[in-house]
Amino acid sequence: GAGVSQSPRYKVAKRGQDVALRCDPISGHVSLFWYQQALGQGPEFLTYFQNEAQLDKSGLPSDRFFAERPEGSVSTLKIQRTQQEDSAVYLCASSRAGVEETQYFGPGTRLLVL
Amino acid sequence: KNEVEQSPQNLTAQEGEFITINCSYSVGISALHWLQQHPGGGIVSLFMLSSGKKKHGRLIATINIQEKHSSLHITASHPRDSAVYICAAQKAGNQFYFGTGTSLTVIP
């Protein structure tokens, strides 16, 4: 595709439910990043993949958050037992090679936990 | 404490005005990013800087590594420039620190 795509665009979950957010990076992009953006705030780094390897997960806020990229392309961010404070926009970005390259952002998934 | 501070938080300008948005950071960085976020959430990466100055169309970004400061300038502003502009400091490796953004409104 022409750009980074994310699905779903909107997700409403009841507190305690598990959710899975998908990111399709630009074809051939090696690096993939996940960010969390709360309302009125800048994005905050969650985790980073280079191909299928998760090189940094220091930004994941708790062990309820889990990300994977098993074949080095599509990535899934999973949140278990969602809490209201998980409500945010989850942004995915990809870049051609390492972290020194320009990142291309997806439209984000807006998650609302009731 | 925010590792990245932006100013101003909100900015309203008349079409045609020259606009400056400032960013100060407190961490050692490998690169400084300027991002543009439109209503609805789409983010576009404008610049990635590690030194000096970059120009793209009416947009100019500068960085002073010694002073840990960067500026984004928009010349001949236009209503379509209305967006939130976010500064992000990238540490060596891949840890990012984002500012809270500057909301720009350009009035025709």
GROMACS .gro file of C-alpha atoms in nm:
model
  222
    1GLY     CA    1   0.000   0.000   0.000
    2ALA     CA    2   0.093   0.362  -0.024
    3GLY     CA    3   0.128   0.423   0.346
    4VAL     CA    4   0.105   0.276   0.693
    5SER     CA    5  -0.240   0.141   0.768
    6GLN     CA    6  -0.392   0.055   1.103
    7SER     CA    7  -0.705  -0.130   1.200
    8PRO     CA    8  -0.948  -0.088   1.348
    9ARG     CA    9  -0.962   0.289   1.332
   10TYR     CA   10  -1.188   0.299   1.636
   11LYS     CA   11  -1.236   0.048   1.912
   12VAL     CA   12  -1.466   0.059   2.212
   13ALA     CA   13  -1.398  -0.199   2.479
   14LYS     CA   14  -1.547  -0.277   2.816
   15ARG     CA   15  -1.306  -0.266   3.105
   16GLY     CA   16  -1.143  -0.603   3.140
   17GLN     CA   17  -1.169  -0.702   2.775
   18ASP     CA   18  -0.866  -0.790   2.565
   19VAL     CA   19  -0.804  -0.590   2.247
   20ALA     CA   20  -0.574  -0.639   1.948
   21LEU     CA   21  -0.462  -0.351   1.729
   22ARG     CA   22  -0.308  -0.414   1.390
   23CYS     CA   23  -0.045  -0.222   1.198
   24ASP     CA   24   0.050  -0.276   0.834
   25PRO     CA   25   0.375  -0.089   0.768
   26ILE     CA   26   0.494   0.034   0.432
   27SER     CA   27   0.614  -0.264   0.231
   28GLY     CA   28   0.984  -0.325   0.281
   29HIS     CA   29   1.017  -0.105   0.587
   30VAL     CA   30   1.245  -0.270   0.837
   31SER     CA   31   1.163  -0.071   1.149
   32LEU     CA   32   0.826  -0.046   1.317
   33PHE     CA   33   0.730   0.167   1.616
   34TRP     CA   34   0.424   0.180   1.841
   35TYR     CA   35   0.322   0.497   2.027
   36GLN     CA   36   0.045   0.585   2.269
   37GLN     CA   37  -0.108   0.932   2.253
   38ALA     CA   38  -0.338   1.044   2.529
   39LEU     CA   39  -0.581   1.328   2.465
   40GLY     CA   40  -0.400   1.660   2.448
   41GLN     CA   41  -0.058   1.501   2.483
   42GLY     CA   42   0.225   1.419   2.250
   43PRO     CA   43   0.284   1.058   2.149
   44GLU     CA   44   0.476   0.839   2.392
   45PHE     CA   45   0.703   0.562   2.276
   46LEU     CA   46   0.589   0.209   2.352
   47THR     CA   47   0.804  -0.034   2.161
   48TYR     CA   48   1.024  -0.083   1.855
   49PHE     CA   49   1.086  -0.370   1.614
   50GLN     CA   50   1.359  -0.423   1.363
   51ASN     CA   51   1.223  -0.690   1.133
   52GLU     CA   52   1.072  -0.951   1.366
   53ALA     CA   53   1.298  -0.866   1.659
   54GLN     CA   54   1.155  -0.651   1.935
   55LEU     CA   55   1.460  -0.446   2.023
   56ASP     CA   56   1.306  -0.213   2.277
   57LYS     CA   57   0.991  -0.256   2.481
   58SER     CA   58   1.083  -0.019   2.759
   59GLY     CA   59   0.786   0.208   2.690
   60LEU     CA   60   0.517  -0.054   2.742
   61PRO     CA   61   0.330   0.069   3.051
   62SER     CA   62   0.256  -0.268   3.205
   63ASP     CA   63   0.272  -0.640   3.145
   64ARG     CA   64  -0.082  -0.617   3.009
   65PHE     CA   65   0.068  -0.472   2.692
   66PHE     CA   66   0.224  -0.708   2.443
   67ALA     CA   67   0.344  -0.649   2.087
   68GLU     CA   68   0.457  -0.888   1.819
   69ARG     CA   69   0.575  -0.884   1.460
   70PRO     CA   70   0.629  -1.253   1.387
   71GLU     CA   71   0.716  -1.230   1.017
   72GLY     CA   72   0.880  -0.891   1.018
   73SER     CA   73   0.593  -0.709   0.847
   74VAL     CA   74   0.250  -0.678   1.011
   75SER     CA   75   0.253  -0.602   1.382
   76THR     CA   76  -0.010  -0.648   1.649
   77LEU     CA   77  -0.032  -0.459   1.976
   78LYS     CA   78  -0.236  -0.653   2.230
   79ILE     CA   79  -0.373  -0.508   2.550
   80GLN     CA   80  -0.507  -0.755   2.803
   81ARG     CA   81  -0.765  -0.678   3.070
   82THR     CA   82  -0.809  -0.322   2.944
   83GLN     CA   83  -0.839  -0.039   3.195
   84GLN     CA   84  -0.990   0.304   3.148
   85GLU     CA   85  -0.646   0.463   3.155
   86ASP     CA   86  -0.562   0.265   2.841
   87SER     CA   87  -0.798   0.492   2.645
   88ALA     CA   88  -0.580   0.672   2.392
   89VAL     CA   89  -0.484   0.682   2.028
   90TYR     CA   90  -0.234   0.412   1.941
   91LEU     CA   91  -0.005   0.515   1.659
   92CYS     CA   92   0.213   0.293   1.447
   93ALA     CA   93   0.506   0.419   1.240
   94SER     CA   94   0.754   0.251   1.010
   95SER     CA   95   1.086   0.348   0.858
   96ARG     CA   96   1.302   0.202   0.587
   97ALA     CA   97   1.600   0.097   0.790
   98GLY     CA   98   1.720   0.185   1.136
   99VAL     CA   99   1.596   0.446   1.374
  100GLU     CA  100   1.788   0.717   1.195
  101GLU     CA  101   1.542   0.717   0.906
  102THR     CA  102   1.229   0.930   0.873
  103GLN     CA  103   0.925   0.764   1.024
  104TYR     CA  104   0.593   0.737   0.843
  105PHE     CA  105   0.291   0.732   1.069
  106GLY     CA  106  -0.036   0.548   1.034
  107PRO     CA  107  -0.372   0.713   1.107
  108GLY     CA  108  -0.389   0.556   1.452
  109THR     CA  109  -0.643   0.346   1.636
  110ARG     CA  110  -0.858   0.537   1.882
  111LEU     CA  111  -0.929   0.310   2.180
  112LEU     CA  112  -1.198   0.395   2.430
  113VAL     CA  113  -1.231   0.175   2.737
  114LEU     CA  114  -1.558   0.211   2.920
  115LYS     CA  115   0.942   1.711   3.435
  116ASN     CA  116   0.917   1.707   3.057
  117GLU     CA  117   1.228   1.618   2.865
  118VAL     CA  118   1.094   1.820   2.572
  119GLU     CA  119   0.932   2.160   2.608
  120GLN     CA  120   0.759   2.347   2.329
  121SER     CA  121   0.643   2.705   2.302
  122PRO     CA  122   0.401   2.849   2.246
  123GLN     CA  123   0.131   2.595   2.326
  124ASN     CA  124  -0.119   2.778   2.110
  125LEU     CA  125  -0.057   3.019   1.826
  126THR     CA  126  -0.294   3.215   1.604
  127ALA     CA  127  -0.158   3.396   1.302
  128GLN     CA  128  -0.289   3.590   1.005
  129GLU     CA  129  -0.236   3.438   0.665
  130GLY     CA  130   0.103   3.542   0.529
  131GLU     CA  131   0.272   3.585   0.866
  132PHE     CA  132   0.608   3.432   0.951
  133ILE     CA  133   0.571   3.176   1.227
  134THR     CA  134   0.824   3.036   1.471
  135ILE     CA  135   0.771   2.742   1.705
  136ASN     CA  136   1.039   2.664   1.961
  137CYS     CA  137   1.153   2.339   2.117
  138SER     CA  138   1.396   2.286   2.403
  139TYR     CA  139   1.511   1.948   2.523
  140SER     CA  140   1.711   1.825   2.816
  141VAL     CA  141   1.831   1.484   2.699
  142GLY     CA  142   2.126   1.398   2.480
  143ILE     CA  143   1.992   1.319   2.136
  144SER     CA  144   2.085   1.150   1.813
  145ALA     CA  145   1.813   1.334   1.620
  146LEU     CA  146   1.535   1.588   1.664
  147HIS     CA  147   1.207   1.540   1.479
  148TRP     CA  148   0.935   1.784   1.384
  149LEU     CA  149   0.595   1.628   1.322
  150GLN     CA  150   0.267   1.771   1.197
  151GLN     CA  151  -0.062   1.636   1.325
  152HIS     CA  152  -0.389   1.733   1.160
  153PRO     CA  153  -0.735   1.715   1.318
  154GLY     CA  154  -0.839   1.350   1.307
  155GLY     CA  155  -0.497   1.239   1.422
  156GLY     CA  156  -0.290   1.183   1.107
  157ILE     CA  157   0.078   1.250   1.173
  158VAL     CA  158   0.330   1.349   0.911
  159SER     CA  159   0.702   1.360   0.974
  160LEU     CA  160   0.830   1.700   0.857
  161PHE     CA  161   1.197   1.698   0.946
  162MET     CA  162   1.460   1.488   1.114
  163LEU     CA  163   1.761   1.693   1.222
  164SER     CA  164   2.089   1.609   1.385
  165SER     CA  165   2.261   1.940   1.313
  166GLY     CA  166   2.227   2.268   1.128
  167LYS     CA  167   1.927   2.353   0.922
  168LYS     CA  168   1.684   2.191   0.677
  169LYS     CA  169   1.436   2.351   0.440
  170HIS     CA  170   1.136   2.202   0.265
  171GLY     CA  171   0.915   2.442   0.075
  172ARG     CA  172   0.795   2.709   0.317
  173LEU     CA  173   0.915   2.514   0.620
  174ILE     CA  174   1.255   2.560   0.778
  175ALA     CA  175   1.390   2.370   1.079
  176THR     CA  176   1.703   2.460   1.270
  177ILE     CA  177   1.882   2.302   1.561
  178ASN     CA  178   2.150   2.422   1.801
  179ILE     CA  179   2.300   2.114   1.963
  180GLN     CA  180   2.502   2.309   2.221
  181GLU     CA  181   2.196   2.500   2.341
  182LYS     CA  182   1.965   2.196   2.304
  183HIS     CA  183   1.717   2.403   2.112
  184SER     CA  184   1.535   2.371   1.782
  185SER     CA  185   1.299   2.597   1.593
  186LEU     CA  186   1.044   2.535   1.323
  187HIS     CA  187   0.970   2.830   1.096
  188ILE     CA  188   0.684   2.866   0.851
  189THR     CA  189   0.714   3.143   0.594
  190ALA     CA  190   0.411   3.298   0.423
  191SER     CA  191   0.172   3.099   0.643
  192HIS     CA  192  -0.150   2.967   0.495
  193PRO     CA  193  -0.471   2.836   0.654
  194ARG     CA  194  -0.382   2.486   0.541
  195ASP     CA  195  -0.081   2.505   0.776
  196SER     CA  196  -0.325   2.492   1.067
  197ALA     CA  197  -0.233   2.183   1.266
  198VAL     CA  198  -0.055   2.070   1.578
  199TYR     CA  199   0.323   2.072   1.545
  200ILE     CA  200   0.510   1.828   1.767
  201CYS     CA  201   0.878   1.825   1.852
  202ALA     CA  202   1.033   1.487   1.937
  203ALA     CA  203   1.381   1.421   2.073
  204GLN     CA  204   1.532   1.087   1.980
  205LYS     CA  205   1.800   0.950   2.205
  206ALA     CA  206   2.078   0.729   2.074
  207GLY     CA  207   1.909   0.397   2.024
  208ASN     CA  208   1.538   0.441   1.987
  209GLN     CA  209   1.390   0.609   2.291
  210PHE     CA  210   1.177   0.905   2.191
  211TYR     CA  211   1.056   1.198   2.400
  212PHE     CA  212   0.771   1.404   2.261
  213GLY     CA  213   0.661   1.757   2.337
  214THR     CA  214   0.293   1.823   2.396
  215GLY     CA  215   0.266   2.011   2.070
  216THR     CA  216   0.192   2.362   1.947
  217SER     CA  217  -0.156   2.416   1.810
  218LEU     CA  218  -0.135   2.656   1.516
  219THR     CA  219  -0.435   2.829   1.362
  220VAL     CA  220  -0.381   3.045   1.054
  221ILE     CA  221  -0.666   3.282   0.983
  222PRO     CA  222  -0.743   3.386   0.624
   0.00000   0.00000   0.00000
